[in-house]
Every structure is written in C-alpha cells, then in structure tokens.
mmCIF file of C-alpha atoms in Angstrom:
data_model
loop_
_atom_site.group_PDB
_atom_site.id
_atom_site.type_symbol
_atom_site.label_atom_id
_atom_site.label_comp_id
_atom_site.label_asym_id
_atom_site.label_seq_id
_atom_site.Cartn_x
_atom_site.Cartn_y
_atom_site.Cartn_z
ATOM 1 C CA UNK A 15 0.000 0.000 0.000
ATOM 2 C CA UNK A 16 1.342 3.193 -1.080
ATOM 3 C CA UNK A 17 1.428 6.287 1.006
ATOM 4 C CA UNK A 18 -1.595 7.704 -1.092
ATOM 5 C CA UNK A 19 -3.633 4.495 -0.498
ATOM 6 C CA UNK A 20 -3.299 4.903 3.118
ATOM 7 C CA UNK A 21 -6.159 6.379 5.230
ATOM 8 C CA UNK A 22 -5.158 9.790 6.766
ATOM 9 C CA UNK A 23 -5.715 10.270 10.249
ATOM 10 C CA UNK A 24 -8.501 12.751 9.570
ATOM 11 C CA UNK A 25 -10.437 9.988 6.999
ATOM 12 C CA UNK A 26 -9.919 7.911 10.371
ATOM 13 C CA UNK A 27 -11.015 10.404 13.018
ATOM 14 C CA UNK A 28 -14.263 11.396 10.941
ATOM 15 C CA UNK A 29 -14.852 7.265 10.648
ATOM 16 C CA UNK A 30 -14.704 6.840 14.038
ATOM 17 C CA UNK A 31 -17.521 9.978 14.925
ATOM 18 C CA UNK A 32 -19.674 8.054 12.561
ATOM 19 C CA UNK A 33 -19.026 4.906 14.659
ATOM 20 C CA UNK A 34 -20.028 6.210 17.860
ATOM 21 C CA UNK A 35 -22.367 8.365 16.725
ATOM 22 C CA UNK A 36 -24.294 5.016 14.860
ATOM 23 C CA UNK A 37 -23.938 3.618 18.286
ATOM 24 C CA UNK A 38 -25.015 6.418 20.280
ATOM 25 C CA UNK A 39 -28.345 6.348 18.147
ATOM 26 C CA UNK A 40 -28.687 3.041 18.288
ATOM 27 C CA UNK A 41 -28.269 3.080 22.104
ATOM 28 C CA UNK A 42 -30.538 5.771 22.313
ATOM 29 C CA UNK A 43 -33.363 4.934 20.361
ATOM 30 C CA UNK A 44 -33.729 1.127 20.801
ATOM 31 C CA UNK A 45 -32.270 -0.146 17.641
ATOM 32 C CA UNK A 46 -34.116 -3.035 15.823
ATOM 33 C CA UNK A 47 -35.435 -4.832 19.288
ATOM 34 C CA UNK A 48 -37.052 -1.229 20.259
ATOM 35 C CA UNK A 49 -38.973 -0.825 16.973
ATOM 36 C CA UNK A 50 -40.491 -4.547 17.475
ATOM 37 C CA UNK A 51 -41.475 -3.626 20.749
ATOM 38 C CA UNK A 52 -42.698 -0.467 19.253
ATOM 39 C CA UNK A 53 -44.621 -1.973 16.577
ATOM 40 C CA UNK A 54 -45.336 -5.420 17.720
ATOM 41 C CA UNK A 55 -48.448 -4.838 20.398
ATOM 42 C CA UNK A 56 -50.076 -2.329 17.980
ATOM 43 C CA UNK A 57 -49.735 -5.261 14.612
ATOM 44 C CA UNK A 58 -51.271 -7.305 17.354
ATOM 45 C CA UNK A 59 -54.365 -5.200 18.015
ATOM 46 C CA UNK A 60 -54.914 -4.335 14.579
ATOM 47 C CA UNK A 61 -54.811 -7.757 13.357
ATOM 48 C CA UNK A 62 -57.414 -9.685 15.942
ATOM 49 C CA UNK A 63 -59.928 -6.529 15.981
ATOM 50 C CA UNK A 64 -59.515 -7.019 11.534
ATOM 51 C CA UNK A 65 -60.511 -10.519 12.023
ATOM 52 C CA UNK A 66 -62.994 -10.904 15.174
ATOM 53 C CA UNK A 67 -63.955 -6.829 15.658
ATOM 54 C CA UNK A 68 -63.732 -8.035 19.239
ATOM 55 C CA UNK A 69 -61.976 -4.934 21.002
ATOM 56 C CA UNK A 70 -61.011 -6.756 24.590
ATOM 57 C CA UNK A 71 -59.453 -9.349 23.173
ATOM 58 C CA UNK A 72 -57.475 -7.132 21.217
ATOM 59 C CA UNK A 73 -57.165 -4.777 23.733
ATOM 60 C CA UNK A 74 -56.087 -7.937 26.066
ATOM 61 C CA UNK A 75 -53.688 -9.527 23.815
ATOM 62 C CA UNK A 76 -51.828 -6.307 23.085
ATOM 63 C CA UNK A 77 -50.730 -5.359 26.191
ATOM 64 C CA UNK A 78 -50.207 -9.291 27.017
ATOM 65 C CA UNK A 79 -47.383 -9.242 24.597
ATOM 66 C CA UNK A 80 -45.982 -6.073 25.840
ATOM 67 C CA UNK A 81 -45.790 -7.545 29.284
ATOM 68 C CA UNK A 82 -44.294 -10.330 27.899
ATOM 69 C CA UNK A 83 -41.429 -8.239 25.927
ATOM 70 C CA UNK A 84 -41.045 -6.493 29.218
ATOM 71 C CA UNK A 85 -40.508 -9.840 31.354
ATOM 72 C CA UNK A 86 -38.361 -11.151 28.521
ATOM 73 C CA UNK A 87 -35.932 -8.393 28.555
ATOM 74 C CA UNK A 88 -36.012 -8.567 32.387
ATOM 75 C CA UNK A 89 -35.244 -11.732 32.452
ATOM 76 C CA UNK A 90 -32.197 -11.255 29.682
ATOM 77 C CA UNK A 91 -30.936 -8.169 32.242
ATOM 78 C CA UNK A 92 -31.446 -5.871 29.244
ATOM 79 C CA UNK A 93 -32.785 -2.101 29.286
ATOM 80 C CA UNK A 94 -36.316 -1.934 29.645
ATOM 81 C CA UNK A 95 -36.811 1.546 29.476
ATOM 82 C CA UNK A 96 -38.455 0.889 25.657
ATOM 83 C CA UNK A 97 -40.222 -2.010 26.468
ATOM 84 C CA UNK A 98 -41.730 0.018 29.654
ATOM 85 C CA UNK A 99 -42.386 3.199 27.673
ATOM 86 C CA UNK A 100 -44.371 0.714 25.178
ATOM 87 C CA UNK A 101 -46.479 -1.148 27.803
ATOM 88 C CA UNK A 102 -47.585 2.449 29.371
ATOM 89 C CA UNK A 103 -48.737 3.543 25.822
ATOM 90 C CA UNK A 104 -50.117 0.137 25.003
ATOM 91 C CA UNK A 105 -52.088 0.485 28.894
ATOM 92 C CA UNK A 106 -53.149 3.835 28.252
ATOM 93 C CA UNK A 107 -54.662 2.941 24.734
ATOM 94 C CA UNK A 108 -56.218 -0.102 26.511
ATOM 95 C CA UNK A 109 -57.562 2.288 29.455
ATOM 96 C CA UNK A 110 -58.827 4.402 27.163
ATOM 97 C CA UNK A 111 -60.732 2.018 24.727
ATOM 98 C CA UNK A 112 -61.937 0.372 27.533
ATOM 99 C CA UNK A 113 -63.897 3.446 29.085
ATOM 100 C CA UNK A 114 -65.122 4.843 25.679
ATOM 101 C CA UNK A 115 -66.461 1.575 23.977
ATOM 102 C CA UNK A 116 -64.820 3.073 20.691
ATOM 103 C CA UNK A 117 -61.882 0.671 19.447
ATOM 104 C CA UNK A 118 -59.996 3.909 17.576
ATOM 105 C CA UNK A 119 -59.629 5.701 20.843
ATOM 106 C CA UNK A 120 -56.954 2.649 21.295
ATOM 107 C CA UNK A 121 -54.556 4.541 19.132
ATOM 108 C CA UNK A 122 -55.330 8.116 20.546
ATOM 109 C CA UNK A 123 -52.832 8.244 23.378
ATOM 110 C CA UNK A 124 -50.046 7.391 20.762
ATOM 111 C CA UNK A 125 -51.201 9.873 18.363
ATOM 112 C CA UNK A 126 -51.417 12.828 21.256
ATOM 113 C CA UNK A 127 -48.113 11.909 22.433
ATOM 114 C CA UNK A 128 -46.677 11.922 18.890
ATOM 115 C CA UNK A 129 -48.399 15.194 18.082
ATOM 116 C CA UNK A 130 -46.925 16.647 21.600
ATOM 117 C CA UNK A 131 -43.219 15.142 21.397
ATOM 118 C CA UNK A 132 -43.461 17.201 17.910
ATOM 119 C CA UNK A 133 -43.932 20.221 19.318
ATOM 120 C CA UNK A 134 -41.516 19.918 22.210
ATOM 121 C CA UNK A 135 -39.073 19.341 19.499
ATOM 122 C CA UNK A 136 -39.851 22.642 17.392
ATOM 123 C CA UNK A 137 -40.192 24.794 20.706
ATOM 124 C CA UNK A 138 -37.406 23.726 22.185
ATOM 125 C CA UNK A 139 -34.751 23.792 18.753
ATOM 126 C CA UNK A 140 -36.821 27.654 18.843
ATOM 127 C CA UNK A 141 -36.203 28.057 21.900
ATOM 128 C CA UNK A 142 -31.976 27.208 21.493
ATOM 129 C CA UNK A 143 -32.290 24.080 23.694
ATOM 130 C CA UNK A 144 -33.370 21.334 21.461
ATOM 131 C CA UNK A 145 -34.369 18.258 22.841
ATOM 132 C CA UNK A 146 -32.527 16.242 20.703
ATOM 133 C CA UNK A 147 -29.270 17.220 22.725
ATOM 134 C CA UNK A 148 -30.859 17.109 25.907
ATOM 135 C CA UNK A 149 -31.701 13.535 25.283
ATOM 136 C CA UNK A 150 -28.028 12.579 23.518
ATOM 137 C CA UNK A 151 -26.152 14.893 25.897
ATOM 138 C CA UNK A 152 -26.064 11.926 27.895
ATOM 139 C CA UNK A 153 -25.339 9.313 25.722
ATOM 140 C CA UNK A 154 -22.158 11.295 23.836
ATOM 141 C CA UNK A 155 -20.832 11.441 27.701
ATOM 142 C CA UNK A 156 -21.271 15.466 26.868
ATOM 143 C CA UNK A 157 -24.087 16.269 28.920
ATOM 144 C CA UNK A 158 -25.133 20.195 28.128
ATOM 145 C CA UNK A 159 -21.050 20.951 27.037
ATOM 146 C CA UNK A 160 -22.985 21.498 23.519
ATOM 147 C CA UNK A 161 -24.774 24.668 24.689
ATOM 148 C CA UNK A 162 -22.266 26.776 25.250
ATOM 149 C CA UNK A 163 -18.850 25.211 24.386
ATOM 150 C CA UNK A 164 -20.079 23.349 21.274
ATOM 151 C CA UNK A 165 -21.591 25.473 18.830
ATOM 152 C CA UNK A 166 -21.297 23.211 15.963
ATOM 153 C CA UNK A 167 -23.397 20.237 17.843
ATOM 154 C CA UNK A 168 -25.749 22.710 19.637
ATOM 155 C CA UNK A 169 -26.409 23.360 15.476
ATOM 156 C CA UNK A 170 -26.650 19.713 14.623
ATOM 157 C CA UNK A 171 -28.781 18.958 17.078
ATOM 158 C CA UNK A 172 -31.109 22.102 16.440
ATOM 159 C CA UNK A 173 -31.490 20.993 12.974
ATOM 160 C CA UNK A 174 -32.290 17.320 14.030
ATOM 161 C CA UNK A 175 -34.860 18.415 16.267
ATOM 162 C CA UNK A 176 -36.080 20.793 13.819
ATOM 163 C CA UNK A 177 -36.192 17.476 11.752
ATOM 164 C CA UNK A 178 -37.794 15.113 14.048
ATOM 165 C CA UNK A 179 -40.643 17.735 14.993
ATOM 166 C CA UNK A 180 -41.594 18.274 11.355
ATOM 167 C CA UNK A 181 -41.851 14.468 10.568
ATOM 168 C CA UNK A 182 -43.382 13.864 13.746
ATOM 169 C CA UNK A 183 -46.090 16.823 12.614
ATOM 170 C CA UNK A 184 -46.612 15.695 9.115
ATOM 171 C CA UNK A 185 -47.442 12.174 10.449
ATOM 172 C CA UNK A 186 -50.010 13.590 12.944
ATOM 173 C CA UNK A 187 -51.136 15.652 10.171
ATOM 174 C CA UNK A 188 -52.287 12.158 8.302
ATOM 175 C CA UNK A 189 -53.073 10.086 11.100
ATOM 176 C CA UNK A 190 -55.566 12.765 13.196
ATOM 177 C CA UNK A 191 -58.041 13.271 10.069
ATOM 178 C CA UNK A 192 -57.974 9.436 10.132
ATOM 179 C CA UNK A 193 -59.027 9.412 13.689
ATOM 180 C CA UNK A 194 -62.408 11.027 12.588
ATOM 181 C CA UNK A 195 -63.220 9.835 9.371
ATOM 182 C CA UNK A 196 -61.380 6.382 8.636
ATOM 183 C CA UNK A 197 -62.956 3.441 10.149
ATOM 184 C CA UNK A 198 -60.706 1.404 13.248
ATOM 185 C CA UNK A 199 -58.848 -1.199 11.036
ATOM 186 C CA UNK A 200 -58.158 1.734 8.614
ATOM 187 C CA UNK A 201 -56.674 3.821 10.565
ATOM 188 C CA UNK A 202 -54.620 0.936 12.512
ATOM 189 C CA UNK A 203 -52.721 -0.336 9.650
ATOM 190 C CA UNK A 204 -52.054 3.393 8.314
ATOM 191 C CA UNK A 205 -50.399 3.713 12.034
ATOM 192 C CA UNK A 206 -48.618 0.948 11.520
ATOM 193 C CA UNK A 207 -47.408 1.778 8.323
ATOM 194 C CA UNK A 208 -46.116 4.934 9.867
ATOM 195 C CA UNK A 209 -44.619 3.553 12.862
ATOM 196 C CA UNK A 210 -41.235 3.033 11.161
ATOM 197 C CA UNK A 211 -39.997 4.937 8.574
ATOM 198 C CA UNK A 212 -40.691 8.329 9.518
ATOM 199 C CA UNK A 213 -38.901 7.034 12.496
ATOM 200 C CA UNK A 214 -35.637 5.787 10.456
ATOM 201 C CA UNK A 215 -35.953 9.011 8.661
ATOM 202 C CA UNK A 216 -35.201 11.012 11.368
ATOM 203 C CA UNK A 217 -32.589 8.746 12.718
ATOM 204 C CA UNK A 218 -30.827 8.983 9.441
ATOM 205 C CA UNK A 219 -30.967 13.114 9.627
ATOM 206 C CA UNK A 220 -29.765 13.084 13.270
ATOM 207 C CA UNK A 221 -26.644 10.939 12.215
ATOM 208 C CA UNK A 222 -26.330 12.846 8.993
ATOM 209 C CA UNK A 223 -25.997 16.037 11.127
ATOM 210 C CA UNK A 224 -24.458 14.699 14.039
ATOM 211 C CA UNK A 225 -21.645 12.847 11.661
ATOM 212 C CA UNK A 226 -20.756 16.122 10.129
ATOM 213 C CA UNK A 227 -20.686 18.444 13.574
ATOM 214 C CA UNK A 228 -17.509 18.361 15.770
ATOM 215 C CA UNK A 229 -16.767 15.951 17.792
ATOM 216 C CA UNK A 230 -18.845 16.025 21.607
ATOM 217 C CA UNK A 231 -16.998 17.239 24.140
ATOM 218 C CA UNK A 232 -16.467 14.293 26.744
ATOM 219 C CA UNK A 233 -17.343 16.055 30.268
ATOM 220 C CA UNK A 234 -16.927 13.190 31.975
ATOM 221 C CA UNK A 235 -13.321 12.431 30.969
ATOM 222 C CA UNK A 236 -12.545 16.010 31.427
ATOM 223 C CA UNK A 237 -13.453 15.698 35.645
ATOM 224 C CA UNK A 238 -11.642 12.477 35.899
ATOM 225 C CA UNK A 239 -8.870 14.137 34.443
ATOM 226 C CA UNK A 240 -9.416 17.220 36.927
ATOM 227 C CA UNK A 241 -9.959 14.885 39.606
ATOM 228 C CA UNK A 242 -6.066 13.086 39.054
ATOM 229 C CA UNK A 243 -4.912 16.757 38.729
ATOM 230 C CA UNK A 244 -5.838 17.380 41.957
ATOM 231 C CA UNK A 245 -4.584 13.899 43.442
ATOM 232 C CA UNK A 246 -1.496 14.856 42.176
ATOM 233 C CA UNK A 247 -0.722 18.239 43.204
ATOM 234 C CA UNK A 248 -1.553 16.892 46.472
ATOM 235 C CA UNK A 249 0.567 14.207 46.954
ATOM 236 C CA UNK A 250 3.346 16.562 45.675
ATOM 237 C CA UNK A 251 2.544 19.554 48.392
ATOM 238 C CA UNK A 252 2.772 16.612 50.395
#
C-alpha cells in the first residue's frame, strides 16, 4: 500500500464519529429490538380486531405481549426503558378504549403523544435548547457541554430536532383526520405503516448532522482528568 492508499488520520477520526455516533443512536433509540417492541403490540391489536372486531381481546392480547417483551428483557438483564415506555402507551390505549367503547380511541394516546413530542421538538430547537441534545447529551458522555462550548453540535442537534418535529407533525397531520373519518382497522394499519420509517428518517438526519458536527466534548473524561490533577498536586505539596 502506497502512502496515497493509506487512510489519513482525519479519513480515520471522521470514521470513528460516525461509529459512535451510529452507536449512540442506536443506544438511544432502541435499535431493531425497540422498533419490534414499538410496533409489535399495535400489529397485534390491529390484526385480531380485523378478524374478530372483538376490542377486549385485542385490547387484552396487546398489552399481554408487551408484558411479555417487558418480562423477557427482564429476564435477559437488558434495558427496559423501551419495552416500559411501550407497555404504558399500550395500557393507556387499553384504558382508554376500555372506558369509551370506541376501538380507535386505542390509538389516541399514541397519536397525542406523537403530536406533543413534535412540538416539544420545534419549541425547544426555537427556543436554542433542542431536545434532541438534551436527550443525547447523555449518551455522547457530553451532557449540556454542547450549549455553550459546542456550537457546531448545539447546530446539529437544532437541525435534528427541527427534523424530528416536522416528521413527527406531518405524520399527525395524516393520522388525526384518520381518527375522525377512517374506520378502526383503517386507521390501525395506516399507524402501523407509519410507525417506522418516519422514524428511520429522522434517525438517518440526526446521524447525517451529528456525523458532520464536531466531535462532543467528553465532560466526563474532562473531571476524571481534573480529579487526578488534583490527586497529584496533592501528593506533591505533600
């Protein structure tokens, strides 16, 4: 290999942001297991109420196999914080079916929370503290650096939210009108058909921003750092 075939250390550094970022959003967002947990209890309910029109035992069976995706990943010492966010939706939907009689008010919980995440998106990116950073602050091992020693990623992540609170409104923008005028099973599978790739849409932005932004500051190694400073400077007064 020649000294022009060689990778350059910047080809190598900017490989290596796209590496953790992919694995910051995949940390962060669930990955493939999260969007079958996502999906699955919803394909579920959709399905039996198509076949039977029998809302309990849809209602039953949905949130059945969300408890069951919750005990699994329990029992595998995984992070349940996805399957627990999708049992409280699927419970809500249940809750609220339940008490109205009407099978489509299954799906309204989902569809207000999609509806309000989109705006907390486009108020906060207005507002200069999108929540896209607030929520992969964390996972980058940056916390709220971004803000005001970043300005690069406090950009990337104010177009990503900017990104994810438009796709999030366009899809409320389809699926509310449904609410009223499409009948249960129509309005179920156009949910499902919109549960995942507006979603991998606006994972692809966020990495397509977040790939090209400076690297995140890593607050965390920066105190530990401090922290032997210190240590040191006080075993040598010593």
């Amino acid at each position: 290999m020649t000294s022009l075939d060689k990778p350059t250390t910047e080809d190598t550094s900017a490989d290596d942001a796209k590496a953790v970022t992919e694995a910051a959003l995949f940390e962060a967002f669930g990955g493939v297991r999260g969007m079958v947990e996502t999906v699955l209890p919803g394909l579920l309910f959709v399905s039996i109420y198509t076949i039977n029109k029998d809302l309990h035992m849809s209602a039953i069976a949905a949130l059945a196999v969300s408890l069951v995706m919750v005990a699994v990943r329990l029992a595998r010492k995984d992070t349940v914080k996805h399957a627990f966010s999708g049992v409280f939706g699927v419970a809500f939907g249940v809750v609220f079916a339940m008490m109205t009689g009407n099978a489509k008010d299954f799906y309204l919980p989902g569809m207000l929370y999609t509806l309000g995440l989109a705006l907390a998106y486009i108020v906060t990116a207005m507002a200069g503290v999108p929540l896209i950073g607030l929520m992969l602050g964390p996972v980058f091992k940056e916390n709220l650096s971004w803000r005001t020693r970043n300005p690069g990623r406090k950009k990337a992540y104010t177009k990503a939210s900017w990104a994810w609170g438009l796709i999030l409104l366009g899809k409320s923008a389809i699926l509310f009108p449904l609410y009223w005028w499409a009948d249960t099973t129509q309005l179920g599978w156009v949910l499902i058909a919109l549960k995942i790739p507006p979603f991998l849409l606006a994972v692809y932005l966020t990495w397509v921003f977040l790939a090209k932004a400076p690297p995140p500051i890593d607050v965390f190694a920066e105190m530990e750092a401090e922290e032997r400073a210190a240590e040191e400077r006080k075993a040598a007064a010593e």
